[in-house]
PDB file of C-alpha atoms in Angstrom:
ATOM      1  CA  MET B   1      16.538  23.985  34.813  1.00  0.00           C
ATOM      2  CA  ALA B   2      17.665  25.854  31.771  1.00  0.00           C
ATOM      3  CA  GLU B   3      19.594  23.887  29.249  1.00  0.00           C
ATOM      4  CA  SER B   4      23.124  24.599  28.909  1.00  0.00           C
ATOM      5  CA  ALA B   5      24.704  26.094  25.594  1.00  0.00           C
ATOM      6  CA  LYS B   6      26.776  22.729  25.301  1.00  0.00           C
ATOM      7  CA  ASP B   7      23.578  20.762  25.820  1.00  0.00           C
ATOM      8  CA  ARG B   8      21.518  22.778  23.298  1.00  0.00           C
ATOM      9  CA  ARG B   9      24.416  22.631  20.652  1.00  0.00           C
ATOM     10  CA  ALA B  10      24.743  18.654  21.417  1.00  0.00           C
ATOM     11  CA  ARG B  11      20.763  18.307  21.203  1.00  0.00           C
ATOM     12  CA  GLU B  12      20.703  20.421  17.661  1.00  0.00           C
ATOM     13  CA  ALA B  13      23.651  18.330  16.316  1.00  0.00           C
ATOM     14  CA  ILE B  14      21.934  15.014  17.014  1.00  0.00           C
ATOM     15  CA  GLU B  15      18.612  16.413  15.414  1.00  0.00           C
ATOM     16  CA  ASN B  16      20.566  17.410  12.367  1.00  0.00           C
ATOM     17  CA  LEU B  17      22.123  14.156  12.064  1.00  0.00           C
ATOM     18  CA  SER B  18      18.883  12.426  12.612  1.00  0.00           C
ATOM     19  CA  ARG B  19      17.276  14.498   9.717  1.00  0.00           C
ATOM     20  CA  GLN B  20      20.312  13.673   7.250  1.00  0.00           C
ATOM     21  CA  LEU B  21      20.062  10.105   8.199  1.00  0.00           C
ATOM     22  CA  SER B  22      16.526  10.200   7.350  1.00  0.00           C
ATOM     23  CA  ASP B  23      17.249  11.768   4.055  1.00  0.00           C
ATOM     24  CA  MET B  24      19.760   9.499   3.100  1.00  0.00           C
ATOM     25  CA  ARG B  25      17.560   6.590   3.891  1.00  0.00           C
ATOM     26  CA  GLU B  26      14.825   7.936   1.581  1.00  0.00           C
ATOM     27  CA  GLU B  27      17.506   8.517  -0.977  1.00  0.00           C
ATOM     28  CA  ARG B  28      18.824   5.175  -0.593  1.00  0.00           C
ATOM     29  CA  ASP B  29      15.325   3.550  -0.962  1.00  0.00           C
ATOM     30  CA  ALA B  30      14.504   5.391  -4.111  1.00  0.00           C
ATOM     31  CA  LEU B  31      17.855   4.421  -5.850  1.00  0.00           C
ATOM     32  CA  ALA B  32      17.205   0.780  -4.935  1.00  0.00           C
ATOM     33  CA  ALA B  33      13.758   0.923  -6.298  1.00  0.00           C
ATOM     34  CA  HIS B  34      15.213   2.432  -9.387  1.00  0.00           C
ATOM     35  CA  VAL B  35      17.860  -0.092  -9.688  1.00  0.00           C
ATOM     36  CA  GLU B  36      15.266  -2.833  -9.062  1.00  0.00           C
ATOM     37  CA  GLN B  37      13.274  -1.470 -12.054  1.00  0.00           C
ATOM     38  CA  ILE B  38      16.175  -1.254 -14.560  1.00  0.00           C
ATOM     39  CA  ARG B  39      17.113  -5.064 -13.636  1.00  0.00           C
ATOM     40  CA  GLU B  40      13.535  -6.030 -14.295  1.00  0.00           C
ATOM     41  CA  ALA B  41      13.784  -4.110 -17.940  1.00  0.00           C
ATOM     42  CA  PHE B  42      16.711  -5.916 -18.729  1.00  0.00           C
ATOM     43  CA  MET B  43      14.768  -9.113 -18.615  1.00  0.00           C
ATOM     44  CA  PRO B  44      13.151 -10.526 -21.819  1.00  0.00           C
ATOM     45  CA  GLY B  45      10.024  -8.377 -22.581  1.00  0.00           C
ATOM     46  CA  ALA B  46       6.458  -9.886 -22.267  1.00  0.00           C
ATOM     47  CA  ASP B  47       6.391 -10.239 -26.189  1.00  0.00           C
ATOM     48  CA  GLY B  48       9.954 -12.128 -25.919  1.00  0.00           C
ATOM     49  CA  THR B  49      11.333  -9.613 -28.487  1.00  0.00           C
ATOM     50  CA  ASP B  50      14.479  -7.428 -28.304  1.00  0.00           C
ATOM     51  CA  GLY B  51      12.375  -4.518 -29.361  1.00  0.00           C
ATOM     52  CA  GLY B  52      10.018  -4.686 -26.411  1.00  0.00           C
ATOM     53  CA  ARG B  53      12.973  -5.279 -24.046  1.00  0.00           C
ATOM     54  CA  LEU B  54      14.660  -2.146 -25.462  1.00  0.00           C
ATOM     55  CA  LEU B  55      11.466  -0.054 -24.870  1.00  0.00           C
ATOM     56  CA  ALA B  56      11.337  -1.263 -21.299  1.00  0.00           C
ATOM     57  CA  ILE B  57      14.837  -0.414 -20.744  1.00  0.00           C
ATOM     58  CA  GLY B  58      14.294   3.287 -22.354  1.00  0.00           C
ATOM     59  CA  TYR B  59      11.085   3.441 -20.294  1.00  0.00           C
ATOM     60  CA  VAL B  60      12.965   2.848 -17.118  1.00  0.00           C
ATOM     61  CA  LEU B  61      16.054   4.942 -17.912  1.00  0.00           C
ATOM     62  CA  ASN B  62      13.773   7.955 -18.607  1.00  0.00           C
ATOM     63  CA  GLN B  63      12.319   7.588 -14.934  1.00  0.00           C
ATOM     64  CA  SER B  64      13.707   9.259 -11.836  1.00  0.00           C
ATOM     65  CA  PRO B  65      14.673   7.326  -8.728  1.00  0.00           C
ATOM     66  CA  THR B  66      11.800   8.886  -6.908  1.00  0.00           C
ATOM     67  CA  THR B  67       9.313   7.675  -9.494  1.00  0.00           C
ATOM     68  CA  SER B  68      10.678   4.231  -9.333  1.00  0.00           C
ATOM     69  CA  LEU B  69      10.273   4.485  -5.408  1.00  0.00           C
ATOM     70  CA  ALA B  70       6.530   5.559  -5.844  1.00  0.00           C
ATOM     71  CA  ARG B  71       5.930   2.923  -8.060  1.00  0.00           C
ATOM     72  CA  ARG B  72       7.439   0.352  -5.882  1.00  0.00           C
ATOM     73  CA  ASP B  73       5.481   1.583  -2.946  1.00  0.00           C
ATOM     74  CA  ALA B  74       2.221   1.612  -4.589  1.00  0.00           C
ATOM     75  CA  ARG B  75       2.728  -1.924  -5.853  1.00  0.00           C
ATOM     76  CA  MET B  76       3.664  -3.149  -2.566  1.00  0.00           C
ATOM     77  CA  LYS B  77       0.370  -1.511  -0.946  1.00  0.00           C
ATOM     78  CA  ALA B  78      -1.685  -2.789  -3.694  1.00  0.00           C
ATOM     79  CA  GLU B  79      -0.363  -6.369  -3.118  1.00  0.00           C
ATOM     80  CA  ALA B  80      -0.857  -5.885   0.874  1.00  0.00           C
ATOM     81  CA  PHE B  81      -4.565  -4.650   0.095  1.00  0.00           C
ATOM     82  CA  ALA B  82      -5.151  -7.599  -2.120  1.00  0.00           C
ATOM     83  CA  GLU B  83      -3.883  -9.975   0.637  1.00  0.00           C
ATOM     84  CA  ALA B  84      -6.066  -8.329   3.027  1.00  0.00           C
ATOM     85  CA  GLY B  85      -9.292  -8.456   0.718  1.00  0.00           C
ATOM     86  CA  ALA B  86      -8.546 -12.246   0.465  1.00  0.00           C
ATOM     87  CA  ALA B  87      -8.841 -12.668   4.306  1.00  0.00           C
ATOM     88  CA  CYS B  88     -11.872 -10.276   4.359  1.00  0.00           C
ATOM     89  CA  ILE B  89     -13.505 -12.757   1.740  1.00  0.00           C
ATOM     90  CA  HIS B  90     -12.483 -15.805   4.129  1.00  0.00           C
ATOM     91  CA  ILE B  91     -13.871 -13.797   7.059  1.00  0.00           C
ATOM     92  CA  GLU B  92     -17.301 -13.093   5.207  1.00  0.00           C
ATOM     93  CA  LYS B  93     -17.678 -16.716   4.396  1.00  0.00           C
ATOM     94  CA  GLY B  94     -17.301 -17.713   7.834  1.00  0.00           C
ATOM     95  CA  GLN B  95     -19.843 -15.210   8.880  1.00  0.00           C
ATOM     96  CA  ASN B  96     -22.410 -16.322   6.181  1.00  0.00           C
ATOM     97  CA  ASP B  97     -21.938 -19.886   7.190  1.00  0.00           C
ATOM     98  CA  LEU B  98     -22.757 -19.097  10.837  1.00  0.00           C
ATOM     99  CA  ALA B  99     -25.392 -16.359  10.599  1.00  0.00           C
ATOM    100  CA  TRP B 100     -28.069 -18.744   9.805  1.00  0.00           C
ATOM    101  CA  MET B 101     -27.815 -20.192  13.124  1.00  0.00           C
ATOM    102  CA  HIS B 102     -28.646 -16.879  14.813  1.00  0.00           C
ATOM    103  CA  LYS B 103     -30.823 -15.242  12.090  1.00  0.00           C
ATOM    104  CA  GLU B 104     -33.783 -13.315  13.270  1.00  0.00           C
ATOM    105  CA  VAL B 105     -36.144 -10.904  11.544  1.00  0.00           C
ATOM    106  CA  ALA B 106     -37.314  -7.558  13.226  1.00  0.00           C
ATOM    107  CA  PRO B 107     -40.824  -6.369  13.515  1.00  0.00           C
ATOM    108  CA  ASP B 108     -39.945  -4.205  10.560  1.00  0.00           C
ATOM    109  CA  GLY B 109     -38.832  -6.991   8.491  1.00  0.00           C
ATOM    110  CA  GLU B 110     -35.110  -6.572   8.517  1.00  0.00           C
ATOM    111  CA  GLU B 111     -32.968  -9.714   8.939  1.00  0.00           C
ATOM    112  CA  TYR B 112     -30.229  -9.472  11.645  1.00  0.00           C
ATOM    113  CA  VAL B 113     -27.949 -11.831  13.554  1.00  0.00           C
ATOM    114  CA  GLY B 114     -29.622 -12.381  17.007  1.00  0.00           C
ATOM    115  CA  GLY B 115     -28.073 -12.034  20.592  1.00  0.00           C
ATOM    116  CA  ASN B 116     -24.859  -9.581  20.015  1.00  0.00           C
ATOM    117  CA  GLY B 117     -25.185  -9.642  16.241  1.00  0.00           C
ATOM    118  CA  ILE B 118     -25.636  -6.703  13.921  1.00  0.00           C
ATOM    119  CA  PRO B 119     -28.276  -5.797  11.346  1.00  0.00           C
ATOM    120  CA  TYR B 120     -27.241  -7.361   7.974  1.00  0.00           C
ATOM    121  CA  SER B 121     -27.848  -3.901   6.488  1.00  0.00           C
ATOM    122  CA  ASN B 122     -25.076  -2.338   8.602  1.00  0.00           C
ATOM    123  CA  LYS B 123     -22.198  -3.136   6.179  1.00  0.00           C
ATOM    124  CA  ALA B 124     -19.834  -0.587   7.879  1.00  0.00           C
ATOM    125  CA  PHE B 125     -18.908  -3.381  10.621  1.00  0.00           C
ATOM    126  CA  GLY B 126     -19.277  -6.447   8.276  1.00  0.00           C
ATOM    127  CA  ALA B 127     -16.753  -8.411   6.422  1.00  0.00           C
ATOM    128  CA  GLN B 128     -18.540  -7.288   3.121  1.00  0.00           C
ATOM    129  CA  HIS B 129     -17.523  -3.789   3.652  1.00  0.00           C
ATOM    130  CA  CYS B 130     -14.027  -4.832   4.583  1.00  0.00           C
ATOM    131  CA  ARG B 131     -13.843  -6.851   1.213  1.00  0.00           C
ATOM    132  CA  ASP B 132     -15.078  -3.797  -0.785  1.00  0.00           C
ATOM    133  CA  GLU B 133     -12.804  -1.495   0.864  1.00  0.00           C
ATOM    134  CA  MET B 134      -9.812  -3.609   0.382  1.00  0.00           C
ATOM    135  CA  ALA B 135     -10.755  -4.158  -3.188  1.00  0.00           C
ATOM    136  CA  ARG B 136     -11.103  -0.362  -3.662  1.00  0.00           C
ATOM    137  CA  LEU B 137      -7.725   0.476  -1.910  1.00  0.00           C
ATOM    138  CA  GLN B 138      -6.040  -2.186  -4.094  1.00  0.00           C
ATOM    139  CA  SER B 139      -7.350  -0.695  -7.263  1.00  0.00           C
ATOM    140  CA  SER B 140      -6.503   2.654  -6.116  1.00  0.00           C
ATOM    141  CA  TYR B 141      -2.703   1.762  -5.248  1.00  0.00           C
ATOM    142  CA  SER B 142      -2.731  -0.237  -8.584  1.00  0.00           C
ATOM    143  CA  GLN B 143      -3.534   2.737 -10.681  1.00  0.00           C
ATOM    144  CA  GLN B 144      -0.685   5.011  -8.548  1.00  0.00           C
ATOM    145  CA  THR B 145       1.549   2.292  -9.758  1.00  0.00           C
ATOM    146  CA  ASP B 146       0.585   2.742 -13.388  1.00  0.00           C
ATOM    147  CA  THR B 147       0.553   6.596 -13.255  1.00  0.00           C
ATOM    148  CA  ALA B 148       3.962   6.845 -11.128  1.00  0.00           C
ATOM    149  CA  GLY B 149       5.340   5.306 -14.342  1.00  0.00           C
ATOM    150  CA  GLU B 150       3.556   7.339 -16.845  1.00  0.00           C
ATOM    151  CA  ALA B 151       4.600  10.700 -15.297  1.00  0.00           C
ATOM    152  CA  ASN B 152       8.183  10.394 -16.447  1.00  0.00           C
ATOM    153  CA  HIS B 153       7.471   8.325 -19.594  1.00  0.00           C
ATOM    154  CA  ASP B 154       6.459  11.611 -21.939  1.00  0.00           C
TER     155      ASP B 154
END
C-alpha cells in the first residue's frame, strides 16, 4: 500500500523535528559543559593566586563550547574506565586466590586452570587483560581531555 502525500509530509516533518531536537540537545550539552568549565575557572587556582585564576579564566573563555563538551566527555569516559579497571583488579585478585585450587600443568609444561579453566597464557579472556585494557583506555581518554583543551588555547 503506497504512502499518501499527506502521510509522507507528516513523516518528513517528524523526521525533520527529530533532527532539530537532536541538534539542539547536542548544542545544549556543549554549552552546559562550557559553563561548567567557566564556573570551575572562577574558583581559586591550584596555586591559590589571583594570577592563576585569571589565567584559567582566560584559558576557558578562549575555548569553544564544543571543546568543553569534548573535554567533559573524555573526562567522564576516563573516570568510567578507571572504575572498570579497579573492578578488573578485584576480579583478578579473586581469580588468583582461587586458581591454586585447580592449577594443573600440561605435558608441555604450561600451567593452566584445570576443568573448565583456560591457560594462564591466554590473557585475552582473563582479568589481567581486562585490567590492562581499562588502564590503556583510561590513559587514552585522559590524554584526549588534555588535548581537547589545548586545541583552542593557542
